[in-house]
């Protein structure tokens, strides 16, 4: 288990390495509410080194982010550095599509 803001930049070390990431999810603690209210959201992609403008386009500063996309399509971007030019980033992990059912 990793804390997203604290580890967003360190995930870049796994791109192109020998480490294999199997399944990923975001645990939402809803501002430290009771455990029964926590939710686990499966991820479909983790992309490191992408860039975004601060506040999703309302700011003028370009930031380097790690972008987490949930299976439901929600995107969580965690900034960790200033950027000088736009970048799509590198895909660290992507969920495999579910296997098609076998035909009889």
Coordinates of N, CA and C in Angstrom, one line a residue:
X1 N 0.8 -1.2 0.0 CA 0.0 0.0 0.0 C 0.9 1.2 0.0
X2 N 0.6 2.2 -0.9 CA 1.4 3.4 -1.0 C 0.5 4.6 -0.8
X3 N 1.0 5.7 -0.2 CA 0.3 6.9 -0.1 C 0.5 7.7 -1.4
X4 N -0.5 8.0 -2.1 CA -0.4 8.6 -3.5 C 0.5 9.9 -3.5
X5 N 0.2 10.9 -2.7 CA 1.0 12.1 -2.8 C 2.5 11.9 -2.4
X6 N 2.8 11.0 -1.5 CA 4.2 10.8 -1.1 C 4.9 9.9 -2.1
X7 N 4.3 9.1 -2.9 CA 5.0 8.2 -3.8 C 4.8 8.4 -5.3
X8 N 4.1 9.5 -5.7 CA 3.8 9.7 -7.1 C 5.1 9.8 -7.9
X9 N 6.1 10.5 -7.4 CA 7.3 10.6 -8.2 C 8.2 9.4 -8.2
X10 N 8.1 8.6 -7.1 CA 8.9 7.4 -7.0 C 8.4 6.3 -7.9
X11 N 7.2 6.3 -8.4 CA 6.7 5.3 -9.3 C 7.4 5.3 -10.6
X12 N 8.1 6.4 -11.0 CA 8.8 6.5 -12.3 C 9.9 5.5 -12.3
X13 N 10.5 5.1 -11.2 CA 11.6 4.1 -11.1 C 11.2 2.8 -11.7
X14 N 9.9 2.5 -11.7 CA 9.5 1.2 -12.2 C 9.3 1.1 -13.7
X15 N 9.3 2.2 -14.4 CA 9.1 2.2 -15.9 C 10.4 1.5 -16.5
X16 N 10.1 0.5 -17.3 CA 11.2 -0.2 -18.0 C 12.1 -1.0 -17.1
X17 N 11.7 -1.3 -15.9 CA 12.5 -2.1 -15.0 C 12.1 -3.5 -15.0
X18 N 12.6 -4.2 -14.0 CA 12.3 -5.7 -13.9 C 11.1 -5.9 -12.9
X19 N 10.6 -4.9 -12.4 CA 9.4 -5.0 -11.4 C 8.2 -5.2 -12.2
X20 N 7.3 -6.1 -11.8 CA 6.0 -6.4 -12.4 C 4.9 -5.9 -11.4
X21 N 4.1 -5.1 -11.9 CA 2.9 -4.7 -11.1 C 1.7 -5.5 -11.5
X22 N 1.1 -6.1 -10.5 CA -0.1 -6.9 -10.8 C -1.3 -6.3 -10.0
X23 N -2.3 -6.0 -10.8 CA -3.5 -5.4 -10.2 C -3.1 -4.1 -9.3
X24 N -4.0 -3.2 -9.4 CA -3.8 -1.9 -8.6 C -5.2 -1.3 -8.3
X25 N -5.3 -0.7 -7.2 CA -6.5 0.0 -6.8 C -6.2 1.2 -5.9
X26 N -7.1 2.1 -5.8 CA -7.0 3.2 -4.9 C -8.0 3.0 -3.8
X27 N -7.4 3.1 -2.6 CA -8.2 3.0 -1.4 C -8.6 4.4 -1.0
X28 N -9.9 4.7 -1.0 CA -10.4 6.0 -0.6 C -10.9 5.9 0.8
X29 N -10.2 6.6 1.7 CA -10.6 6.6 3.1 C -11.6 7.7 3.5
X30 N -12.0 8.5 2.5 CA -13.0 9.6 2.7 C -12.6 10.4 3.9
X31 N -11.5 11.0 3.9 CA -11.0 11.9 5.0 C -11.1 11.3 6.4
X32 N -10.6 10.0 6.4 CA -10.4 9.3 7.7 C -11.7 9.0 8.4
X33 N -12.8 8.7 7.6 CA -14.0 8.3 8.2 C -13.9 6.8 8.7
X34 N -14.9 6.3 9.2 CA -14.9 4.9 9.7 C -14.5 4.0 8.6
X35 N -13.9 2.9 9.0 CA -13.4 1.9 8.1 C -14.5 1.3 7.2
X36 N -15.7 1.2 7.7 CA -16.8 0.7 7.0 C -17.2 1.6 5.8
X37 N -16.8 2.8 5.8 CA -17.1 3.8 4.7 C -16.0 3.9 3.7
X38 N -14.9 3.2 3.9 CA -13.8 3.2 2.9 C -14.2 2.4 1.7
X39 N -13.7 2.8 0.5 CA -13.9 2.1 -0.7 C -12.7 1.8 -1.5
X40 N -12.7 0.7 -2.2 CA -11.5 0.3 -3.0 C -11.9 0.4 -4.5
X41 N -11.2 1.3 -5.2 CA -11.5 1.5 -6.6 C -10.4 0.9 -7.5
X42 N -10.8 -0.1 -8.2 CA -9.8 -0.8 -9.1 C -9.3 0.3 -10.2
X43 N -8.0 0.2 -10.5 CA -7.4 1.0 -11.5 C -7.4 0.3 -12.8
X44 N -7.4 1.1 -13.9 CA -7.2 0.5 -15.2 C -5.9 1.0 -15.9
X45 N -5.3 2.1 -15.3 CA -4.1 2.6 -15.9 C -3.4 3.5 -14.9
X46 N -2.0 3.4 -14.9 CA -1.1 4.3 -14.2 C -0.2 4.8 -15.2
X47 N -0.1 6.2 -15.3 CA 0.8 6.8 -16.2 C 1.7 7.8 -15.5
X48 N 3.0 7.7 -15.6 CA 3.9 8.6 -14.9 C 4.5 9.6 -15.9
X49 N 4.8 10.8 -15.4 CA 5.5 11.8 -16.3 C 4.6 12.5 -17.2
X50 N 3.3 12.4 -17.0 CA 2.4 13.2 -17.8 C 2.4 14.7 -17.3
X51 N 1.9 15.6 -18.1 CA 1.8 17.0 -17.7 C 0.4 17.5 -17.8
X52 N 0.1 18.4 -16.8 CA -1.2 19.1 -16.8 C -1.0 20.5 -16.3
X53 N -1.8 21.4 -16.6 CA -1.8 22.7 -16.0 C -2.4 22.6 -14.7
X54 N -1.9 23.4 -13.7 CA -2.5 23.3 -12.4 C -4.0 23.6 -12.4
X55 N -4.7 23.0 -11.5 CA -6.1 23.1 -11.3 C -6.8 22.8 -12.6
X56 N -6.4 21.7 -13.3 CA -7.1 21.2 -14.5 C -7.3 22.3 -15.6
X57 N -6.3 23.1 -15.9 CA -6.4 24.0 -17.0 C -6.7 25.5 -16.6
X58 N -7.0 25.7 -15.3 CA -7.3 27.1 -15.0 C -6.1 27.9 -14.6
X59 N -5.0 27.2 -14.3 CA -3.7 27.9 -13.9 C -2.8 28.0 -15.1
X60 N -1.7 28.7 -14.8 CA -0.7 28.9 -15.9 C 0.6 28.0 -15.7
X61 N 0.7 27.4 -14.6 CA 1.9 26.6 -14.3 C 1.7 25.1 -14.8
X62 N 2.6 24.6 -15.6 CA 2.6 23.3 -16.1 C 3.3 22.3 -15.1
X63 N 2.6 21.3 -14.7 CA 3.1 20.4 -13.7 C 3.3 19.0 -14.2
X64 N 4.3 18.3 -13.7 CA 4.4 16.8 -14.0 C 3.6 16.1 -13.0
X65 N 2.9 15.1 -13.5 CA 2.0 14.3 -12.6 C 2.1 12.8 -12.9
X66 N 1.7 12.1 -11.9 CA 1.4 10.7 -12.0 C -0.1 10.6 -12.1
X67 N -0.7 10.0 -13.2 CA -2.1 10.0 -13.4 C -2.6 8.5 -13.2
X68 N -3.6 8.4 -12.3 CA -4.2 7.2 -12.0 C -5.6 7.2 -12.6
X69 N -6.0 6.2 -13.4 CA -7.4 6.2 -14.0 C -8.1 4.9 -13.4
X70 N -9.2 5.2 -12.8 CA -10.0 4.0 -12.2 C -10.7 3.3 -13.3
X71 N -11.2 2.1 -13.0 CA -12.0 1.3 -13.9 C -13.3 2.0 -14.3
X72 N -13.8 2.8 -13.4 CA -15.0 3.6 -13.6 C -14.8 4.8 -14.5
X73 N -13.5 5.1 -14.8 CA -13.2 6.3 -15.7 C -12.8 7.5 -14.9
X74 N -12.7 7.5 -13.6 CA -12.3 8.7 -12.8 C -10.8 8.8 -12.9
X75 N -10.3 10.0 -13.0 CA -8.9 10.3 -13.1 C -8.4 11.0 -11.9
X76 N -7.3 10.5 -11.3 CA -6.7 11.2 -10.2 C -5.3 11.6 -10.6
X77 N -4.9 12.8 -10.6 CA -3.6 13.3 -10.9 C -2.9 13.8 -9.7
X78 N -1.7 13.3 -9.5 CA -0.9 13.7 -8.3 C 0.4 14.4 -8.8
X79 N 0.4 15.7 -8.7 CA 1.6 16.5 -9.2 C 2.8 16.2 -8.3
X80 N 4.0 16.2 -8.9 CA 5.2 16.1 -8.1 C 6.4 16.9 -8.6
X81 N 6.3 17.7 -9.7 CA 7.3 18.5 -10.2 C 6.8 19.6 -11.2
X82 N 7.6 20.6 -11.4 CA 7.2 21.6 -12.4 C 7.7 21.0 -13.8
X83 N 7.0 21.4 -14.8 CA 7.3 20.9 -16.2 C 7.6 22.1 -17.1
X84 N 8.4 21.9 -18.1 CA 8.8 22.9 -19.1 C 8.0 22.7 -20.4
X85 N 7.6 21.5 -20.7 CA 6.9 21.2 -21.9 C 5.9 20.1 -21.7
X86 N 4.8 20.1 -22.5 CA 3.8 19.1 -22.4 C 4.3 17.7 -22.7
X87 N 3.7 16.7 -22.0 CA 4.1 15.3 -22.2 C 2.9 14.4 -21.9
X88 N 2.8 13.3 -22.7 CA 1.8 12.3 -22.4 C 2.1 11.4 -21.2
X89 N 3.4 11.3 -20.9 CA 3.9 10.4 -19.9 C 4.0 9.0 -20.4
X90 N 4.5 8.2 -19.5 CA 4.7 6.8 -19.9 C 3.8 5.9 -19.1
X91 N 3.2 4.9 -19.8 CA 2.3 4.0 -19.1 C 3.2 3.1 -18.2
X92 N 2.9 3.1 -17.0 CA 3.6 2.2 -16.0 C 2.8 0.8 -16.0
X93 N 1.5 0.9 -16.0 CA 0.7 -0.3 -15.9 C -0.7 0.0 -16.5
X94 N -1.2 -1.1 -17.1 CA -2.6 -1.1 -17.7 C -3.2 -2.4 -17.4
X95 N -4.5 -2.3 -16.9 CA -5.2 -3.6 -16.6 C -5.5 -4.3 -17.9
X96 N -5.4 -5.6 -17.8 CA -5.7 -6.4 -19.0 C -7.2 -6.5 -19.2
X97 N -7.7 -6.5 -20.4 CA -9.1 -6.6 -20.7 C -9.6 -8.0 -20.2
X98 N -10.8 -8.1 -19.7 CA -11.3 -9.4 -19.3 C -11.3 -10.3 -20.5
X99 N -11.0 -11.6 -20.3 CA -11.0 -12.6 -21.3 C -12.5 -12.8 -21.9
X100 N -12.6 -13.0 -23.1 CA -13.9 -13.3 -23.8 C -14.3 -14.7 -23.4
X101 N -15.6 -14.9 -23.2 CA -16.1 -16.2 -22.8 C -15.8 -17.2 -23.9
X102 N -15.5 -18.4 -23.6 CA -15.2 -19.5 -24.6 C -16.5 -19.9 -25.3
X103 N -16.4 -20.1 -26.6 CA -17.5 -20.6 -27.4 C -17.6 -22.1 -27.3
X104 N -18.9 -22.5 -27.3 CA -19.1 -24.0 -27.2 C -19.1 -24.6 -28.6

